[in-house]
């Protein structure tokens, strides 16, 4: 675990402890399980976003893709009687197709990723709204897919804790993503391309291919979370479903140490970033803070956390003699990381 | 001589407004060491980029093992056994040393997952590091290495390829004598193994030392080839610049004056237990020598206010000053010309003129608005004075050859009125002809009363240009040498910290 | 903190709920043993609201009255909530859920009222354009439905309804654009509370007040002012004050175990009101007293 | 005018011509004046955003700042009877204070601008909502400030065209911004810091100060547009007012040639970007396209425009010999520009 991840973990623990102290119901199994469920759903698309950010891109269409694919998924299984397993794979394929398109447009056509995915954001949401004629797509009352529901939105009792299956999905996704990013050759190429695309090309890395595959992974994972979220809300108003989720995803990734300049970030960090954001949401409701202050509290806690981290890092940097060589050696690196953005 | 296996035939390359290469041919036989010489902008790097598959030639053929290659790319070059050390470093500062060395060729396990075998990776890098006696470990993050150390990493990367041909574009430009010596041994070793080496350098004695053949380019054309027996600096210079060169170095006009800059017990963060003191006088050129990583750059950065001084102080003209930002240093007349031109020296996408005017922009302005014609005029003057090869001062600096970029870095500061000038590797990558002009200029500046601190890894230059030499070893000054004590042996002895 | 919590969860922030809040406050005055809270989800999205409900249950709320963002599809989730606490719905009902009662109005009926106003304003028929925040939202659909049902067969036509995603700048812009695009439009309908004042302002700036009829919903002060000076034909208002007041009182009773106030089927309709020039003054003074404390 | 700006202008003209052809009412003075009014309001905060993007930062709080300052402005003059001139200056000072804070946090505390301004986005909106207790702040019926209204939301007849004063404001702001960015010493510093902060610092530029001043300018201009927008809508629901406007601003800046990596972009480009976005909005209403497709149409047109531009640029690049030196010379630059992001 990197130093930055550790700071984040500490921040989460501190926030959690404070909340638990003020309202012990925070620690109720039910509440923790609900929060975990949110973390599961949001974590998957945050990891998706992280892949793109690490190769130096950005994906703004996450929320719209979640809306469009969610609508399609529900439509397929509820109105068109497609078998849900087939529908699931179709949706994943859809996400992969969208990702491929974004990747190709940014690499082969050399359009800025911000522009490509902004257009995606606009187009997919429009498509979702047009498709349903702005109506809400949902299971309605009584429609039931017991197996699918259990798999996607159910919980399994593990040692007394109702573990949401979205968390299981997140653990699997994060595990594989960790292996790929931090241990595999391919992951290394992601970081290399994100940091210095030209040098990567000189080293014989097919940087276009690497970039495209980051978008593809992002699309596929986003599709997965679209299905989970659709099964959680069971209804999708295409005009608002998932809107702003790209900001959540980017925020989680950035909190987790990704730099928007590319080449940096860790999977553990992204997951921790997601957890922090969700715990903060939970906190506002549990402490009875006026809902209007919901966002403000989130912002304030994040800012204080980051400031505190920075304060300690800076202090350590300023007094390296006191902490000896080791501290001095590590300080510039982590400073640079913050600096780099 | 064995049959050539790499042939560049009639290669031409044009950039907008520039003919970089004009029907150049070169063939390389196994085990041959070829030096590629020429002035800045002669087309050396471009030719090698063609061979390395980095740029596609406008005309001509690349032939490998007798087969003509079309659509030749980096991947093909790597597959054909060509390793390339680029002039501008191409490394990843988010990876460690081993990761950089084996990027694109990581040893893997785990079948289709292709997990990196980190143990093997490090084990493979370790002997290569030892071979160059570099002082970092396989898992040292690249971000912690100095420029010269990074250059060693690039060289290690090329060696690790087990290539048939290694191209090195100015591998020694920021290395000191001992690393250069070691590199020469490595090249000899490669040669013995039948590996060909093409290297580009502006340090001619390296050529004499190890090349079988020197090919000289001028204005994108081959102007001659010198074989082993003909290799002497005078002949090479004549081919390169088309005339003879008088002695590079000019003696000072007057003895140095008062102390201008006084550094007392300065401590920087890399060597927290070592204090540095030195004094710099009016009109003096103080050479600062030392091995890679000895802390010279860091000292310069501390004086210039880029890095914090942990302890100690600086006085200027006898008055203690506190310098915490480069702006403060510049306002007091202390200028630093940094060694890392890509990172700190230049804005590569900016035009030449805007780079040159940047430190002193206010003086080109009236009412806060930049007078562009004055800016351009001055840039044109500097271009002529330093013979910067560019069609126009509106060209982006990034498209210039390495040496010409370095000249732009110098030009930035020379139109201003300094009191203390710190040059960090001022002639890195600069050709002999231009070196002479820069040395002349250094001397003129010194004679005009500027105090100059010249950090240099080029032993010849340190001895030739300096009035006095300070040598650093592991973060402290191991000794000063007066003119009468100047010798390679003395400098080296102080630099390595023990007698040799 | 020992007082039992009764929460009123709305579907998004708006002034409309301020009036409900006044009702809740009045109920609070009469229910000293309870702590009544009005909760705004930070976004008008089902997922966000669901999250809020889950959290409220976790925090131990004794009763929840909710204006579900998407009642049709939230049914199961609402049932989950209903299993753990006393659940009322308001504003928009989820008839198939296990909620104990619904208190609110019927948007279709409100739409019909507006349709009648349109017929009255355009005796010779004409083209109308509507403006709304979220075209897909149930309340918008039902209101539009009600209008269309009423004007069916007459010469009055609702040719288009423009959505603005609750962005006021776009809301105003939409009106401007429609005036530019359709010179022959004769009546504009504001389906959401803020749409009517935007219509009023644009017509005022264009000097077309009175020439083009305005029909509104809800009780924005500018709307009421427009009704008063005759520029707006009329506005159809709901009575959220009553929802808040009656709803909370009833909920407290149910929490105590007294279900006598809940009718069979659980539906309590508080009818809407049509405000026209004739009764606008009365209504305004009523509002003033309601919002006083 | 740079080449990129020219492509954008052509795109706008083409879109305009198509719309005018389908519905000639597009060219009516009233419609053009309305669209111009929107361009005026949106252009000012897009220029604000461009300053920050050029120094290599990002400002996500634009929309929230517009909501908070708008609410405060209306509250000051309507409820607290502050003289509107004083109120105006207070609001501008507020914007400047917010900008200063963001600048100081990113430079002195070295927190990523994305994090700082994301927290700002959350906090300011929360503050606005809390301040009004989620109620709409508005002038109410009959409240009237004739002078202020005329100045901020009025129009003056210029040769038969009712020129909105917001456009006058934009022209003044853009003119000054152009002078500052493209002609002044300080402007050069913005680009230098955005391109390579380290090199800028080595050249004696006080990069922290330059960065902070970009945020300050951004805050001040955003405050100005907050007042204009408040006077236009005349009522502000703090929960939604101005939300997503940061995306508009970033989109206009990026369309106008700014790179999110900093150091690039032109004022003319940003203004053209704003015009394009507003014409697209206008188009949807005028052509009677369903509102649900509003965004989709925007996205599609932008994408097609960018693709067409790219196609021609790439073609020109591939055949430099045919078009001679001049074309070839400009091609790599503009390619690089797209590439850089
Ligand atoms: N991308 C480019 N665009 C335009 N001109 C270029 C480009 N790359 C190189 N050139 C030009 O080609 C010529 C040859 O450059 P090259 O880098 O090969 O010189 P060099 O011999 O390696 O010089 P140095 O000793 O300074 O490294 C120079 O005039 C340079 O300006
Ligand atoms: N950016 C950096 N981050 C961390 N450590 C650095 C950095 N740059 C240099 N160092 C370390 O500081 C030490 C001193 O390096 P410095 O560059 O001052 O040496 P030098 O004598 O100028 O040699 P060189 O020829 O390598 O430039 C080296 O050991 C190097 O590892
Ligand atoms: Mg070169
Ligand atoms: Mg050095």
Coordinates of N, CA and C in Angstrom, one line a residue, chain C residues 161-275:
Chain C
X161 N -44.5 20.6 -26.1 CA -44.1 20.9 -24.7 C -42.6 20.9 -24.7
X162 N -41.9 22.0 -24.3 CA -40.5 22.1 -24.2 C -39.9 21.8 -22.8
X163 N -38.9 21.0 -22.7 CA -38.3 20.7 -21.4 C -37.1 21.5 -21.2
X164 N -36.7 21.7 -19.9 CA -35.5 22.6 -19.7 C -34.6 22.0 -18.6
X165 N -34.9 20.8 -18.1 CA -34.0 20.2 -17.1 C -33.9 21.0 -15.8
X166 N -35.0 21.8 -15.6 CA -35.0 22.7 -14.4 C -33.8 23.7 -14.4
X167 N -33.4 24.1 -15.5 CA -32.4 25.1 -15.6 C -33.2 26.4 -16.0
X168 N -33.2 27.4 -15.1 CA -34.0 28.6 -15.3 C -33.6 29.3 -16.6
X169 N -32.3 29.4 -16.8 CA -31.8 30.1 -18.0 C -32.4 29.5 -19.2
X170 N -32.4 28.1 -19.3 CA -32.9 27.5 -20.4 C -34.4 27.6 -20.5
X171 N -35.0 27.7 -19.3 CA -36.5 27.8 -19.3 C -36.9 29.1 -20.0
X172 N -36.2 30.2 -19.6 CA -36.5 31.4 -20.2 C -36.2 31.5 -21.7
X173 N -35.0 30.9 -22.0 CA -34.6 30.8 -23.4 C -35.6 30.0 -24.2
X174 N -36.1 29.0 -23.7 CA -37.1 28.2 -24.5 C -38.3 29.0 -24.9
X175 N -38.7 29.9 -23.9 CA -39.9 30.7 -24.3 C -39.5 31.7 -25.4
X176 N -38.3 32.3 -25.2 CA -37.8 33.2 -26.3 C -37.8 32.5 -27.6
X177 N -37.3 31.3 -27.7 CA -37.1 30.6 -28.9 C -38.5 30.3 -29.5
X178 N -39.4 29.9 -28.7 CA -40.7 29.5 -29.2 C -41.4 30.8 -29.8
X179 N -41.2 31.9 -29.2 CA -41.8 33.1 -29.7 C -41.2 33.4 -31.1
X180 N -39.9 33.1 -31.2 CA -39.2 33.4 -32.5 C -39.7 32.4 -33.5
X181 N -39.9 31.1 -33.1 CA -40.1 30.0 -34.1 C -41.6 30.0 -34.5
X182 N -42.5 30.4 -33.6 CA -43.9 30.3 -33.9 C -44.6 31.6 -33.7
X183 N -44.7 32.4 -34.7 CA -45.3 33.7 -34.6 C -46.8 33.6 -34.3
X184 N -47.4 32.4 -34.6 CA -48.8 32.3 -34.4 C -49.3 31.6 -33.2
X185 N -48.4 31.5 -32.2 CA -48.8 30.9 -31.0 C -49.7 31.8 -30.2
X186 N -50.7 31.2 -29.6 CA -51.6 32.2 -28.9 C -51.8 31.9 -27.4
X187 N -51.1 30.9 -26.9 CA -51.2 30.6 -25.5 C -50.0 29.8 -25.0
X188 N -49.5 30.2 -23.9 CA -48.3 29.5 -23.3 C -48.7 28.9 -22.0
X189 N -48.3 27.7 -21.7 CA -48.7 27.0 -20.5 C -47.4 26.7 -19.7
X190 N -47.3 27.1 -18.4 CA -46.2 26.8 -17.6 C -46.5 25.6 -16.7
X191 N -46.0 24.5 -16.9 CA -46.4 23.3 -16.2 C -45.7 23.2 -14.8
X192 N -44.5 23.7 -14.7 CA -43.8 23.7 -13.4 C -43.9 25.1 -12.8
X193 N -43.7 25.2 -11.5 CA -44.0 26.5 -10.8 C -43.1 27.6 -11.4
X194 N -41.9 27.3 -11.8 CA -41.1 28.4 -12.3 C -41.3 28.7 -13.7
X195 N -41.9 27.9 -14.5 CA -42.1 28.1 -15.9 C -43.0 29.3 -16.2
X196 N -44.0 29.5 -15.4 CA -45.0 30.6 -15.6 C -44.3 31.9 -15.4
X197 N -43.6 32.2 -14.3 CA -43.0 33.5 -14.3 C -42.0 33.8 -15.4
X198 N -41.3 32.7 -15.9 CA -40.4 33.0 -17.0 C -41.2 33.4 -18.3
X199 N -42.3 32.7 -18.5 CA -43.2 33.1 -19.6 C -43.6 34.5 -19.5
X200 N -44.1 34.8 -18.3 CA -44.5 36.2 -18.0 C -43.5 37.2 -18.3
X201 N -42.2 37.0 -17.9 CA -41.2 37.9 -18.1 C -40.9 38.1 -19.6
X202 N -40.8 37.0 -20.3 CA -40.4 37.1 -21.7 C -41.5 37.8 -22.5
X203 N -42.8 37.6 -22.2 CA -43.8 38.3 -22.9 C -43.8 39.7 -22.5
X204 N -43.4 40.0 -21.3 CA -43.4 41.4 -20.9 C -42.3 42.1 -21.7
X205 N -41.1 41.5 -21.7 CA -40.0 42.1 -22.5 C -40.3 42.2 -23.9
X206 N -41.1 41.3 -24.5 CA -41.4 41.4 -25.9 C -42.6 42.2 -26.2
X207 N -43.2 42.8 -25.1 CA -44.4 43.6 -25.3 C -45.6 42.8 -25.7
X208 N -45.7 41.6 -25.4 CA -46.8 40.8 -25.9 C -47.8 40.3 -24.7
X209 N -47.6 40.9 -23.6 CA -48.5 40.6 -22.5 C -49.9 40.9 -22.9
X210 N -50.8 39.9 -22.6 CA -52.2 40.2 -23.0 C -52.5 39.7 -24.4
X211 N -51.5 39.8 -25.3 CA -51.8 39.3 -26.7 C -51.7 37.8 -26.7
X212 N -50.8 37.3 -26.0 CA -50.6 35.8 -25.9 C -51.1 35.4 -24.5
X213 N -52.0 34.5 -24.4 CA -52.5 34.1 -23.1 C -51.5 33.2 -22.3
X214 N -51.6 33.3 -21.0 CA -50.7 32.5 -20.2 C -51.6 31.7 -19.2
X215 N -51.3 30.4 -19.1 CA -51.9 29.6 -18.1 C -50.8 29.0 -17.2
X216 N -51.0 29.0 -15.9 CA -49.9 28.5 -15.1 C -50.3 27.4 -14.1
X217 N -49.3 26.9 -13.5 CA -49.5 26.0 -12.4 C -48.8 26.6 -11.2
X218 N -49.3 26.3 -10.0 CA -48.6 26.6 -8.8 C -48.6 28.1 -8.5
X219 N -47.9 28.5 -7.3 CA -48.2 29.8 -6.8 C -47.0 30.6 -6.6
X220 N -46.1 30.6 -7.6 CA -45.0 31.5 -7.6 C -45.5 33.0 -7.4
X221 N -44.8 33.8 -6.6 CA -45.3 35.2 -6.4 C -45.5 36.0 -7.7
X222 N -44.6 35.7 -8.7 CA -44.8 36.5 -10.0 C -46.0 36.0 -10.7
X223 N -46.3 34.7 -10.6 CA -47.5 34.1 -11.2 C -48.7 34.8 -10.6
X224 N -48.7 34.8 -9.3 CA -49.9 35.4 -8.6 C -50.0 36.9 -9.0
X225 N -48.9 37.6 -9.1 CA -48.9 39.0 -9.5 C -49.5 39.1 -10.9
X226 N -49.0 38.2 -11.8 CA -49.5 38.3 -13.1 C -51.0 38.0 -13.2
X227 N -51.5 37.1 -12.4 CA -52.9 36.8 -12.3 C -53.7 38.0 -11.9
X228 N -53.0 38.7 -10.9 CA -53.7 39.8 -10.3 C -53.8 41.0 -11.4
X229 N -52.8 41.2 -12.1 CA -52.9 42.3 -13.1 C -53.5 41.8 -14.4
X230 N -53.9 40.6 -14.5 CA -54.7 40.1 -15.6 C -53.9 39.6 -16.8
X231 N -52.6 39.6 -16.6 CA -51.8 39.2 -17.7 C -51.8 37.6 -17.8
X232 N -52.0 37.0 -16.7 CA -52.1 35.5 -16.6 C -53.5 35.2 -16.4
X233 N -54.0 34.3 -17.2 CA -55.4 33.9 -17.2 C -55.8 33.3 -15.8
X234 N -54.9 32.4 -15.4 CA -55.2 31.7 -14.1 C -54.1 30.7 -13.8
X235 N -54.1 30.3 -12.6 CA -53.1 29.3 -12.3 C -53.8 28.2 -11.4
X236 N -53.3 27.0 -11.5 CA -53.9 25.9 -10.8 C -52.9 25.5 -9.7
X237 N -53.4 25.6 -8.4 CA -52.5 25.3 -7.3 C -52.9 24.1 -6.5
X238 N -51.9 23.5 -5.9 CA -52.2 22.4 -5.0 C -52.2 22.9 -3.6
X239 N -52.4 22.1 -2.7 CA -52.4 22.6 -1.3 C -51.4 21.8 -0.4
X240 N -50.1 22.0 -0.8 CA -49.1 21.2 0.0 C -49.1 21.5 1.5
X241 N -49.6 22.7 1.8 CA -49.6 23.0 3.3 C -50.5 21.9 4.0
X242 N -51.6 21.6 3.4 CA -52.5 20.6 4.0 C -51.8 19.2 4.0
X243 N -51.0 18.9 2.9 CA -50.4 17.6 2.9 C -49.5 17.5 4.1
X244 N -48.7 18.5 4.3 CA -47.7 18.5 5.4 C -48.4 18.5 6.7
X245 N -49.4 19.3 6.8 CA -50.1 19.4 8.1 C -50.9 18.1 8.4
X246 N -51.8 17.8 7.6 CA -52.7 16.7 7.8 C -51.8 15.4 7.8
X247 N -50.9 15.3 6.9 CA -50.1 14.1 6.8 C -49.4 13.8 8.1
X248 N -48.7 14.8 8.6 CA -47.9 14.6 9.8 C -48.8 14.2 11.0
X249 N -49.9 14.9 11.1 CA -50.8 14.7 12.2 C -51.3 13.2 12.2
X250 N -51.6 12.8 11.0 CA -52.2 11.5 10.8 C -51.1 10.4 11.1
X251 N -49.9 10.8 10.6 CA -48.8 9.8 10.8 C -48.5 9.6 12.3
X252 N -48.5 10.7 13.0 CA -48.3 10.6 14.4 C -49.3 9.7 15.1
X253 N -50.5 9.8 14.6 CA -51.6 8.9 15.2 C -51.3 7.5 14.9
X254 N -50.9 7.2 13.6 CA -50.7 5.9 13.2 C -49.5 5.3 14.0
X255 N -48.5 6.1 14.2 CA -47.3 5.6 15.0 C -47.8 5.2 16.4
X256 N -48.8 5.9 16.9 CA -49.3 5.6 18.2 C -50.2 4.4 18.2
X257 N -50.5 3.9 16.9 CA -51.4 2.7 16.8 C -52.8 3.0 16.4
X258 N -53.1 4.3 16.2 CA -54.5 4.6 15.9 C -54.6 4.8 14.4
X259 N -55.2 3.8 13.7 CA -55.3 3.9 12.3 C -56.7 4.4 11.8
X260 N -57.5 4.9 12.8 CA -58.9 5.3 12.4 C -58.9 6.4 11.4
X261 N -57.9 7.2 11.3 CA -58.0 8.3 10.3 C -57.7 7.9 8.9
X262 N -57.3 6.7 8.7 CA -56.9 6.3 7.3 C -58.1 5.7 6.6
X263 N -58.5 6.2 5.5 CA -59.7 5.7 4.8 C -59.3 4.4 4.1
X264 N -60.3 3.7 3.7 CA -60.1 2.4 3.0 C -59.4 2.7 1.7
X265 N -58.4 1.9 1.3 CA -57.6 2.3 0.1 C -56.5 3.3 0.5
X266 N -56.7 4.0 1.6 CA -55.6 4.8 2.0 C -55.4 6.1 1.3
X267 N -56.3 6.4 0.3 CA -56.1 7.6 -0.5 C -56.8 8.8 0.0
X268 N -56.1 9.8 0.3 CA -56.7 11.1 0.8 C -56.4 12.2 -0.2
X269 N -57.4 12.6 -1.0 CA -57.1 13.6 -2.0 C -57.4 15.0 -1.5
X270 N -56.4 15.8 -1.6 CA -56.7 17.2 -1.3 C -56.8 17.9 -2.6
X271 N -58.0 18.4 -3.0 CA -58.2 18.9 -4.3 C -57.4 20.2 -4.6
X272 N -57.1 20.4 -5.9 CA -56.4 21.7 -6.2 C -57.4 22.8 -6.3
X273 N -56.9 24.0 -6.5 CA -57.7 25.2 -6.6 C -57.3 26.0 -7.8
X274 N -58.3 26.6 -8.5 CA -58.0 27.4 -9.6 C -58.0 28.8 -9.1
X275 N -56.9 29.5 -9.3 CA -56.8 30.9 -8.9 C -56.9 31.8 -10.1

